[in-house]
Amino acid sequence: MSHIHHRMLGRKSSHRVAMLRNLVQSLIEHESIRTTYPRAKEAQKVAENLITLARKNTEASKNEAKKYLYTHELNDKLFGQIRERYANRDGGYTRVLHIEPYNGDAAPSAILELVDGPKDMRFAMTAKAVARNTYEGTPVHPITKKNIEKVTRFRTNGKEEFQQTVKYFVAGFEKKYGGVESSDSSTDVKPGIATSAT
């Protein structure tokens, strides 16, 4: 007996495939999308498979990818920029982050993002945490140190970019609060870095 190993997402099979295709195309294009948590988890599986195909970089894998990516621009990005970004990473190309519900029915919401990209939220939030410690003159928490290693490990020039992002956030704290420390951690973020605002 066969078993269903995926969420139906309240749709017929053809509608489900079309919806996932649209989500994955948006993810490849924008590198970060906001949707419901169940949809994010299902789209994540497809996106991971597509990036694995891109890393193979064969005619067969390109033809397979075209089933989900209909435009030359997205295929070129997948087999170019994205393939190169993950050349040394064996899996874990995407991340799903829980966020507050953003629609009226209070459905579980999430952000699905490509890791190590310009909109990597964990990278931005880790840098912001370090910036807060720097601004307040407090030590960096051990968990934050582990996160620093995670978000910079496979990123090209990761440590240098991380330090630049920390400096950006420190400057934001100084501009907003001056010499007065505050427990309010809200501030503008670096252009191109996604936030969890709903």
PDB file of C-alpha atoms in Angstrom:
ATOM      1  CA  MET A   1       0.000   0.000   0.000  1.00  0.00           C
ATOM      2  CA  SER A   2       1.310   3.412  -0.922  1.00  0.00           C
ATOM      3  CA  HIS A   3       1.409   6.181   1.648  1.00  0.00           C
ATOM      4  CA  ILE A   4       1.237   9.947   1.297  1.00  0.00           C
ATOM      5  CA  HIS A   5       4.464  11.463   2.602  1.00  0.00           C
ATOM      6  CA  HIS A   6       3.540  15.100   2.094  1.00  0.00           C
ATOM      7  CA  ARG A   7       0.966  17.613   3.260  1.00  0.00           C
ATOM      8  CA  MET A   8      -1.958  18.043   0.875  1.00  0.00           C
ATOM      9  CA  LEU A   9      -2.330  21.672   2.021  1.00  0.00           C
ATOM     10  CA  GLY A  10      -6.086  21.531   1.497  1.00  0.00           C
ATOM     11  CA  ARG A  11      -5.767  21.329  -2.277  1.00  0.00           C
ATOM     12  CA  LYS A  12      -6.056  18.827  -5.101  1.00  0.00           C
ATOM     13  CA  SER A  13      -2.801  17.365  -6.353  1.00  0.00           C
ATOM     14  CA  SER A  14      -2.603  19.581  -9.454  1.00  0.00           C
ATOM     15  CA  HIS A  15      -3.380  22.704  -7.444  1.00  0.00           C
ATOM     16  CA  ARG A  16      -0.844  21.700  -4.812  1.00  0.00           C
ATOM     17  CA  VAL A  17       1.901  21.314  -7.415  1.00  0.00           C
ATOM     18  CA  ALA A  18       1.048  24.672  -8.989  1.00  0.00           C
ATOM     19  CA  MET A  19       1.078  26.398  -5.597  1.00  0.00           C
ATOM     20  CA  LEU A  20       4.434  24.892  -4.637  1.00  0.00           C
ATOM     21  CA  ARG A  21       5.856  25.852  -8.026  1.00  0.00           C
ATOM     22  CA  ASN A  22       4.820  29.465  -7.479  1.00  0.00           C
ATOM     23  CA  LEU A  23       6.302  29.496  -3.974  1.00  0.00           C
ATOM     24  CA  VAL A  24       9.608  28.034  -5.118  1.00  0.00           C
ATOM     25  CA  GLN A  25       9.853  30.396  -8.082  1.00  0.00           C
ATOM     26  CA  SER A  26       9.307  33.325  -5.712  1.00  0.00           C
ATOM     27  CA  LEU A  27      11.945  31.926  -3.352  1.00  0.00           C
ATOM     28  CA  ILE A  28      14.552  31.622  -6.107  1.00  0.00           C
ATOM     29  CA  GLU A  29      13.731  35.125  -7.327  1.00  0.00           C
ATOM     30  CA  HIS A  30      13.523  36.964  -3.998  1.00  0.00           C
ATOM     31  CA  GLU A  31      15.505  34.547  -1.737  1.00  0.00           C
ATOM     32  CA  SER A  32      13.024  35.045   1.108  1.00  0.00           C
ATOM     33  CA  ILE A  33       9.257  34.537   1.150  1.00  0.00           C
ATOM     34  CA  ARG A  34       6.539  34.674   3.781  1.00  0.00           C
ATOM     35  CA  THR A  35       3.745  32.093   3.804  1.00  0.00           C
ATOM     36  CA  THR A  36       2.015  29.637   6.129  1.00  0.00           C
ATOM     37  CA  TYR A  37       4.232  27.226   8.028  1.00  0.00           C
ATOM     38  CA  PRO A  38       2.892  24.040   6.347  1.00  0.00           C
ATOM     39  CA  ARG A  39       3.390  25.554   2.883  1.00  0.00           C
ATOM     40  CA  ALA A  40       6.876  26.710   3.804  1.00  0.00           C
ATOM     41  CA  LYS A  41       7.867  23.198   4.902  1.00  0.00           C
ATOM     42  CA  GLU A  42       6.583  21.632   1.686  1.00  0.00           C
ATOM     43  CA  ALA A  43       8.156  24.297  -0.533  1.00  0.00           C
ATOM     44  CA  GLN A  44      11.407  23.804   1.359  1.00  0.00           C
ATOM     45  CA  LYS A  45      11.585  20.183   0.201  1.00  0.00           C
ATOM     46  CA  VAL A  46      11.182  21.203  -3.434  1.00  0.00           C
ATOM     47  CA  ALA A  47      13.710  24.028  -3.133  1.00  0.00           C
ATOM     48  CA  GLU A  48      16.303  21.746  -1.540  1.00  0.00           C
ATOM     49  CA  ASN A  49      15.855  19.249  -4.384  1.00  0.00           C
ATOM     50  CA  LEU A  50      16.181  21.980  -7.009  1.00  0.00           C
ATOM     51  CA  ILE A  51      19.428  23.258  -5.530  1.00  0.00           C
ATOM     52  CA  THR A  52      20.752  19.699  -5.387  1.00  0.00           C
ATOM     53  CA  LEU A  53      19.943  19.417  -9.107  1.00  0.00           C
ATOM     54  CA  ALA A  54      21.755  22.691  -9.734  1.00  0.00           C
ATOM     55  CA  ARG A  55      24.876  21.399  -7.988  1.00  0.00           C
ATOM     56  CA  LYS A  56      24.916  18.418 -10.363  1.00  0.00           C
ATOM     57  CA  ASN A  57      24.850  20.902 -13.269  1.00  0.00           C
ATOM     58  CA  THR A  58      24.033  18.365 -15.992  1.00  0.00           C
ATOM     59  CA  GLU A  59      21.649  18.579 -18.931  1.00  0.00           C
ATOM     60  CA  ALA A  60      19.375  16.087 -17.202  1.00  0.00           C
ATOM     61  CA  SER A  61      19.297  18.138 -13.999  1.00  0.00           C
ATOM     62  CA  LYS A  62      18.611  21.328 -15.964  1.00  0.00           C
ATOM     63  CA  ASN A  63      15.688  19.699 -17.748  1.00  0.00           C
ATOM     64  CA  GLU A  64      14.329  18.460 -14.426  1.00  0.00           C
ATOM     65  CA  ALA A  65      14.588  21.947 -12.905  1.00  0.00           C
ATOM     66  CA  LYS A  66      12.609  23.433 -15.792  1.00  0.00           C
ATOM     67  CA  LYS A  67       9.549  21.587 -14.505  1.00  0.00           C
ATOM     68  CA  TYR A  68       9.466  24.102 -11.654  1.00  0.00           C
ATOM     69  CA  LEU A  69      11.266  27.130 -13.038  1.00  0.00           C
ATOM     70  CA  TYR A  70       9.704  28.334 -16.266  1.00  0.00           C
ATOM     71  CA  THR A  71      11.839  31.389 -17.020  1.00  0.00           C
ATOM     72  CA  HIS A  72      15.388  31.557 -18.332  1.00  0.00           C
ATOM     73  CA  GLU A  73      16.237  34.173 -15.710  1.00  0.00           C
ATOM     74  CA  LEU A  74      15.371  31.913 -12.777  1.00  0.00           C
ATOM     75  CA  ASN A  75      17.095  28.897 -14.305  1.00  0.00           C
ATOM     76  CA  ASP A  76      20.191  30.984 -14.978  1.00  0.00           C
ATOM     77  CA  LYS A  77      20.181  32.207 -11.375  1.00  0.00           C
ATOM     78  CA  LEU A  78      19.695  28.682 -10.000  1.00  0.00           C
ATOM     79  CA  PHE A  79      22.477  27.132 -12.083  1.00  0.00           C
ATOM     80  CA  GLY A  80      24.728  30.163 -11.756  1.00  0.00           C
ATOM     81  CA  GLN A  81      24.726  32.333  -8.648  1.00  0.00           C
ATOM     82  CA  ILE A  82      22.907  29.894  -6.355  1.00  0.00           C
ATOM     83  CA  ARG A  83      24.840  26.816  -7.488  1.00  0.00           C
ATOM     84  CA  GLU A  84      28.122  28.644  -6.856  1.00  0.00           C
ATOM     85  CA  ARG A  85      26.968  29.836  -3.434  1.00  0.00           C
ATOM     86  CA  TYR A  86      26.329  26.278  -2.262  1.00  0.00           C
ATOM     87  CA  ALA A  87      29.201  24.548  -4.052  1.00  0.00           C
ATOM     88  CA  ASN A  88      30.781  23.532  -0.733  1.00  0.00           C
ATOM     89  CA  ARG A  89      27.601  22.925   1.233  1.00  0.00           C
ATOM     90  CA  ASP A  90      26.047  19.459   1.281  1.00  0.00           C
ATOM     91  CA  GLY A  91      22.417  20.216   2.025  1.00  0.00           C
ATOM     92  CA  GLY A  92      20.753  22.722   4.316  1.00  0.00           C
ATOM     93  CA  TYR A  93      20.381  25.377   1.620  1.00  0.00           C
ATOM     94  CA  THR A  94      17.135  26.756   3.030  1.00  0.00           C
ATOM     95  CA  ARG A  95      15.729  27.683   6.423  1.00  0.00           C
ATOM     96  CA  VAL A  96      12.185  27.956   7.780  1.00  0.00           C
ATOM     97  CA  LEU A  97      11.637  30.483  10.574  1.00  0.00           C
ATOM     98  CA  HIS A  98       8.449  30.768  12.622  1.00  0.00           C
ATOM     99  CA  ILE A  99       6.918  34.252  12.707  1.00  0.00           C
ATOM    100  CA  GLU A 100       3.759  35.754  14.162  1.00  0.00           C
ATOM    101  CA  PRO A 101       0.596  35.055  12.136  1.00  0.00           C
ATOM    102  CA  TYR A 102       0.138  37.753   9.527  1.00  0.00           C
ATOM    103  CA  ASN A 103      -3.409  37.113   8.330  1.00  0.00           C
ATOM    104  CA  GLY A 104      -6.832  37.176   9.931  1.00  0.00           C
ATOM    105  CA  ASP A 105      -7.223  33.444  10.538  1.00  0.00           C
ATOM    106  CA  ALA A 106      -4.168  33.234  12.823  1.00  0.00           C
ATOM    107  CA  ALA A 107      -2.689  30.408  10.729  1.00  0.00           C
ATOM    108  CA  PRO A 108       0.888  29.448  11.701  1.00  0.00           C
ATOM    109  CA  SER A 109       3.166  31.620   9.582  1.00  0.00           C
ATOM    110  CA  ALA A 110       6.791  31.319   8.550  1.00  0.00           C
ATOM    111  CA  ILE A 111       9.568  32.769   6.466  1.00  0.00           C
ATOM    112  CA  LEU A 112      11.298  30.450   4.005  1.00  0.00           C
ATOM    113  CA  GLU A 113      14.705  31.770   2.996  1.00  0.00           C
ATOM    114  CA  LEU A 114      17.887  30.781   1.217  1.00  0.00           C
ATOM    115  CA  VAL A 115      20.749  30.651   3.705  1.00  0.00           C
ATOM    116  CA  ASP A 116      23.930  32.685   3.217  1.00  0.00           C
ATOM    117  CA  GLY A 117      22.137  35.073   0.892  1.00  0.00           C
ATOM    118  CA  PRO A 118      21.546  38.828   1.124  1.00  0.00           C
ATOM    119  CA  LYS A 119      18.254  38.264   2.982  1.00  0.00           C
ATOM    120  CA  ASP A 120      19.481  35.689   5.514  1.00  0.00           C
ATOM    121  CA  MET A 121      17.530  36.691   8.621  1.00  0.00           C
ATOM    122  CA  ARG A 122      19.519  34.590  11.092  1.00  0.00           C
ATOM    123  CA  PHE A 123      22.729  36.231   9.854  1.00  0.00           C
ATOM    124  CA  ALA A 124      21.174  39.674  10.359  1.00  0.00           C
ATOM    125  CA  MET A 125      19.679  38.906  13.762  1.00  0.00           C
ATOM    126  CA  THR A 126      22.922  37.359  15.035  1.00  0.00           C
ATOM    127  CA  ALA A 127      24.841  40.433  13.900  1.00  0.00           C
ATOM    128  CA  LYS A 128      22.248  42.624  15.605  1.00  0.00           C
ATOM    129  CA  ALA A 129      22.650  40.688  18.870  1.00  0.00           C
ATOM    130  CA  VAL A 130      26.429  41.162  18.758  1.00  0.00           C
ATOM    131  CA  ALA A 131      25.942  44.844  17.954  1.00  0.00           C
ATOM    132  CA  ARG A 132      23.719  45.184  21.008  1.00  0.00           C
ATOM    133  CA  ASN A 133      26.433  43.590  23.174  1.00  0.00           C
ATOM    134  CA  THR A 134      29.038  45.885  21.646  1.00  0.00           C
ATOM    135  CA  TYR A 135      26.908  48.970  22.224  1.00  0.00           C
ATOM    136  CA  GLU A 136      26.145  48.030  25.832  1.00  0.00           C
ATOM    137  CA  GLY A 137      29.653  46.756  26.590  1.00  0.00           C
ATOM    138  CA  THR A 138      28.361  43.320  27.604  1.00  0.00           C
ATOM    139  CA  PRO A 139      29.832  39.891  26.756  1.00  0.00           C
ATOM    140  CA  VAL A 140      28.506  37.880  23.839  1.00  0.00           C
ATOM    141  CA  HIS A 141      26.359  34.939  24.958  1.00  0.00           C
ATOM    142  CA  PRO A 142      27.791  31.448  24.224  1.00  0.00           C
ATOM    143  CA  ILE A 143      24.743  30.588  22.093  1.00  0.00           C
ATOM    144  CA  THR A 144      25.315  33.726  20.037  1.00  0.00           C
ATOM    145  CA  LYS A 145      28.935  32.669  19.518  1.00  0.00           C
ATOM    146  CA  LYS A 146      27.728  29.327  18.152  1.00  0.00           C
ATOM    147  CA  ASN A 147      25.321  31.136  15.852  1.00  0.00           C
ATOM    148  CA  ILE A 148      28.145  33.325  14.557  1.00  0.00           C
ATOM    149  CA  GLU A 149      30.034  30.197  13.535  1.00  0.00           C
ATOM    150  CA  LYS A 150      26.948  28.744  11.865  1.00  0.00           C
ATOM    151  CA  VAL A 151      26.015  31.813   9.828  1.00  0.00           C
ATOM    152  CA  THR A 152      29.557  32.520   8.614  1.00  0.00           C
ATOM    153  CA  ARG A 153      30.864  28.988   8.072  1.00  0.00           C
ATOM    154  CA  PHE A 154      29.913  28.582   4.402  1.00  0.00           C
ATOM    155  CA  ARG A 155      29.388  32.229   3.509  1.00  0.00           C
ATOM    156  CA  THR A 156      31.957  33.752   1.159  1.00  0.00           C
ATOM    157  CA  ASN A 157      33.908  36.345   3.167  1.00  0.00           C
ATOM    158  CA  GLY A 158      31.447  35.550   5.936  1.00  0.00           C
ATOM    159  CA  LYS A 159      33.427  36.831   8.916  1.00  0.00           C
ATOM    160  CA  GLU A 160      34.309  40.097   7.189  1.00  0.00           C
ATOM    161  CA  GLU A 161      30.718  40.669   6.088  1.00  0.00           C
ATOM    162  CA  PHE A 162      29.499  39.795   9.575  1.00  0.00           C
ATOM    163  CA  GLN A 163      31.756  42.412  11.166  1.00  0.00           C
ATOM    164  CA  GLN A 164      30.590  45.028   8.663  1.00  0.00           C
ATOM    165  CA  THR A 165      26.960  44.213   9.475  1.00  0.00           C
ATOM    166  CA  VAL A 166      27.688  44.452  13.213  1.00  0.00           C
ATOM    167  CA  LYS A 167      29.231  47.892  12.656  1.00  0.00           C
ATOM    168  CA  TYR A 168      26.142  48.927  10.716  1.00  0.00           C
ATOM    169  CA  PHE A 169      23.854  47.952  13.580  1.00  0.00           C
ATOM    170  CA  VAL A 170      26.126  49.562  16.201  1.00  0.00           C
ATOM    171  CA  ALA A 171      25.964  52.797  14.218  1.00  0.00           C
ATOM    172  CA  GLY A 172      22.182  52.452  14.182  1.00  0.00           C
ATOM    173  CA  PHE A 173      22.064  52.049  17.963  1.00  0.00           C
ATOM    174  CA  GLU A 174      24.343  55.052  18.456  1.00  0.00           C
ATOM    175  CA  LYS A 175      22.278  57.177  16.104  1.00  0.00           C
ATOM    176  CA  LYS A 176      19.019  56.214  17.782  1.00  0.00           C
ATOM    177  CA  TYR A 177      20.061  56.175  21.429  1.00  0.00           C
ATOM    178  CA  GLY A 178      23.246  58.218  21.510  1.00  0.00           C
ATOM    179  CA  GLY A 179      25.058  57.516  24.775  1.00  0.00           C
ATOM    180  CA  VAL A 180      21.902  56.210  26.453  1.00  0.00           C
ATOM    181  CA  GLU A 181      21.497  52.475  26.607  1.00  0.00           C
ATOM    182  CA  SER A 182      18.010  51.098  26.041  1.00  0.00           C
ATOM    183  CA  SER A 183      16.309  47.740  26.311  1.00  0.00           C
ATOM    184  CA  ASP A 184      14.364  48.517  23.131  1.00  0.00           C
ATOM    185  CA  SER A 185      16.233  46.616  20.399  1.00  0.00           C
ATOM    186  CA  SER A 186      14.184  47.917  17.476  1.00  0.00           C
ATOM    187  CA  THR A 187      16.127  49.726  14.781  1.00  0.00           C
ATOM    188  CA  ASP A 188      16.350  50.011  11.061  1.00  0.00           C
ATOM    189  CA  VAL A 189      18.080  47.134   9.343  1.00  0.00           C
ATOM    190  CA  LYS A 190      20.588  47.010   6.576  1.00  0.00           C
ATOM    191  CA  PRO A 191      18.911  47.320   3.162  1.00  0.00           C
ATOM    192  CA  GLY A 192      18.393  43.898   1.610  1.00  0.00           C
ATOM    193  CA  ILE A 193      18.192  42.011   4.919  1.00  0.00           C
ATOM    194  CA  ALA A 194      14.745  40.583   5.610  1.00  0.00           C
ATOM    195  CA  THR A 195      12.974  41.065   8.902  1.00  0.00           C
ATOM    196  CA  SER A 196      10.183  39.190  10.633  1.00  0.00           C
ATOM    197  CA  ALA A 197       7.912  42.231  10.764  1.00  0.00           C
ATOM    198  CA  THR A 198       4.331  41.331   9.925  1.00  0.00           C
TER     199      THR A 198
END
